[in-house]
Amino acid sequence: MFIKSIIVIILISITGYIFKQDTFLLGLSYISGILFYLGLIALIVFWILKKFKNKEIAVERRKKVNFIVGISLVAQIFFSFSGIAVKTDFNKVNYSTNFEGKVVPEISEKKIKLNIEANVPDGAIFETTLMGKRGKEIAVTTQNIAIKDGKGELIVDISDWNYGYLTAISNFKFNSNKFEQPENIKVLYGKVGERMEGTFAIKNTSNGYNGVLKYEKIAYPNFEFLKENNEENFRNIIKEILLEKTIKNLIVDVKILELDRIEIIVSKKWYYLSKTQKQQLAEQLAPVFRELAAQNYQIKNEIIAPLFFMNSAGEEVASPNMFGGYNIKE
């Protein structure tokens, strides 16, 4: 009977720890838990002394220990049920302070849905913003999204927004002057997010951290549409650039191929340049043409788009090195 009672008491105590959430209750729960286990150890020692050493313990001492165990047990039961009364979903899953997440956009019928996914407890508030252009003006929509089961969403009507790139930012914010994170969120991450960790944790103005998720280039209505409708403009700009004095008759064409590969076609004039001149020219022109192609939706990412210098026979005359610069081929 003694052993069964101990098992029941321990299970109730563990339940108390599982369902705690408030910071104050959390501290009291720890204290009562420590007192409970100390008292329990004392009772076990008394039982062992009596059972195996045939030694009686003073009645007053046993009463004090029993009182401590009883009070701490009542406290643990209280914490168990008070914790259940205030939602503590975040304790049902072992959530980490290492914040991770992403924003996944979906565009259909002139509307965009931003799907927010994050490893946070229910109730976490994400200040979510979508930015683009409407005519010549900046278009911005912001809404606070509460996370449920690790997910949230923002739906925006963009039927009167300009075609082009949209930007989405979802901010798991702890320094807002408009809202506060729920108590269960502050218990886990800290009042100002000071316990948050991870790649997406960005220092905020309150000496804590916000969890910032971004999707910086959402093609609206889609990338293929933007590329096709801006190709003519891109070609016209290229024609103007090729007439500039510094590269006239040196660069004859610019091609955009699959996988965002850019090829700059050079004339025979290339071969009259010194190796140093070729190196300088390649390093100066490459970022210019990459950025130009990206601005006109001809490539998706100017940072990783490979750019090669080719002759008219389709042979490489300069190729990018892995760690920067160009390898000039004689």
Short mmCIF file of C-alpha atoms in Angstrom, two decimals, residues 10-130:
data_model
loop_
_atom_site.label_atom_id
_atom_site.label_comp_id
_atom_site.label_asym_id
_atom_site.label_seq_id
_atom_site.Cartn_x
_atom_site.Cartn_y
_atom_site.Cartn_z
CA ILE A 10 4.63 10.94 -7.93
CA LEU A 11 2.20 10.77 -10.89
CA ILE A 12 0.15 13.63 -9.49
CA SER A 13 3.31 15.66 -8.93
CA ILE A 14 4.50 15.10 -12.50
CA THR A 15 1.06 16.15 -13.76
CA GLY A 16 1.48 19.39 -11.84
CA TYR A 17 4.72 20.12 -13.68
CA ILE A 18 3.26 19.24 -17.08
CA PHE A 19 0.34 21.67 -16.82
CA LYS A 20 2.03 24.76 -15.36
CA GLN A 21 2.33 27.90 -17.48
CA ASP A 22 2.29 31.17 -15.56
CA THR A 23 5.70 32.41 -14.42
CA PHE A 24 4.57 32.92 -10.81
CA LEU A 25 2.89 29.52 -10.65
CA LEU A 26 5.97 28.04 -12.24
CA GLY A 27 8.19 29.27 -9.38
CA LEU A 28 5.76 28.09 -6.69
CA SER A 29 5.41 24.75 -8.41
CA TYR A 30 9.18 24.22 -8.31
CA ILE A 31 9.32 25.12 -4.61
CA SER A 32 6.45 22.82 -3.69
CA GLY A 33 7.95 20.07 -5.80
CA ILE A 34 11.30 20.34 -3.99
CA LEU A 35 9.58 20.27 -0.58
CA PHE A 36 7.47 17.32 -1.63
CA TYR A 37 10.42 15.21 -2.74
CA LEU A 38 12.49 16.12 0.33
CA GLY A 39 9.60 15.09 2.56
CA LEU A 40 9.09 11.93 0.54
CA ILE A 41 12.76 11.01 0.94
CA ALA A 42 12.48 11.57 4.70
CA LEU A 43 9.42 9.29 4.90
CA ILE A 44 11.27 6.59 2.97
CA VAL A 45 14.24 6.91 5.34
CA PHE A 46 11.89 6.64 8.37
CA TRP A 47 10.28 3.54 6.87
CA ILE A 48 13.66 1.91 6.18
CA LEU A 49 14.88 2.62 9.74
CA LYS A 50 11.74 1.13 11.21
CA LYS A 51 11.63 -1.88 8.86
CA PHE A 52 15.27 -2.93 8.88
CA LYS A 53 16.82 -1.21 11.94
CA ASN A 54 13.79 -1.56 14.20
CA LYS A 55 14.26 2.10 15.14
CA GLU A 56 11.31 4.34 15.95
CA ILE A 57 11.26 7.98 14.84
CA ALA A 58 9.91 10.66 17.16
CA VAL A 59 6.20 11.28 16.65
CA GLU A 60 6.64 15.06 16.40
CA ARG A 61 9.26 14.70 13.69
CA ARG A 62 7.02 12.33 11.69
CA LYS A 63 4.13 14.77 12.00
CA LYS A 64 6.21 17.65 10.64
CA VAL A 65 7.39 15.62 7.67
CA ASN A 66 3.86 14.36 7.01
CA PHE A 67 2.61 17.95 7.15
CA ILE A 68 5.22 19.12 4.62
CA VAL A 69 4.43 16.23 2.25
CA GLY A 70 0.70 16.84 2.60
CA ILE A 71 0.92 20.59 1.95
CA SER A 72 3.25 20.18 -1.03
CA LEU A 73 0.98 17.44 -2.41
CA VAL A 74 -2.05 19.74 -2.19
CA ALA A 75 0.01 22.47 -3.91
CA GLN A 76 0.95 20.10 -6.72
CA ILE A 77 -2.71 19.13 -7.25
CA PHE A 78 -3.62 22.83 -7.31
CA PHE A 79 -0.95 23.57 -9.93
CA SER A 80 -2.16 20.64 -11.98
CA PHE A 81 -5.75 21.83 -12.19
CA SER A 82 -5.01 25.57 -12.34
CA GLY A 83 -2.69 24.86 -15.24
CA ILE A 84 -5.41 22.97 -17.08
CA ALA A 85 -7.82 25.88 -16.56
CA VAL A 86 -5.47 28.28 -18.36
CA LYS A 87 -4.52 26.89 -21.75
CA THR A 88 -1.00 25.52 -21.80
CA ASP A 89 -0.86 23.90 -25.21
CA PHE A 90 2.82 24.72 -25.58
CA ASN A 91 3.67 22.26 -22.81
CA LYS A 92 1.94 19.41 -24.62
CA VAL A 93 4.74 19.56 -27.16
CA ASN A 94 8.38 20.02 -26.34
CA TYR A 95 8.75 23.38 -28.08
CA SER A 96 12.26 24.71 -28.57
CA THR A 97 13.45 28.29 -28.19
CA ASN A 98 15.34 27.74 -31.46
CA PHE A 99 12.88 29.53 -33.76
CA GLU A 100 12.31 28.16 -37.26
CA GLY A 101 9.68 28.83 -39.89
CA LYS A 102 8.84 29.95 -43.41
CA VAL A 103 6.35 31.90 -45.51
CA VAL A 104 4.85 30.04 -48.47
CA PRO A 105 2.87 32.21 -50.95
CA GLU A 106 0.00 30.99 -53.14
CA ILE A 107 -1.48 33.22 -55.85
CA SER A 108 -4.81 32.52 -57.51
CA GLU A 109 -7.62 34.62 -58.99
CA LYS A 110 -6.14 38.01 -58.08
CA LYS A 111 -5.64 36.97 -54.45
CA ILE A 112 -2.57 35.90 -52.55
CA LYS A 113 -2.49 33.61 -49.54
CA LEU A 114 0.58 33.75 -47.31
CA ASN A 115 0.94 30.45 -45.47
CA ILE A 116 2.96 30.91 -42.29
CA GLU A 117 4.60 27.83 -40.80
CA ALA A 118 6.57 28.00 -37.56
CA ASN A 119 7.61 25.79 -34.64
CA VAL A 120 5.80 27.90 -32.04
CA PRO A 121 3.00 27.21 -29.53
CA ASP A 122 -0.63 28.02 -30.24
CA GLY A 123 -1.50 31.66 -29.75
CA ALA A 124 1.81 33.11 -30.97
CA ILE A 125 1.13 36.37 -32.82
CA PHE A 126 2.89 37.14 -36.10
CA GLU A 127 2.67 40.68 -37.48
CA THR A 128 2.42 39.83 -41.18
CA THR A 129 2.94 42.38 -43.96
CA LEU A 130 2.59 42.18 -47.74
#
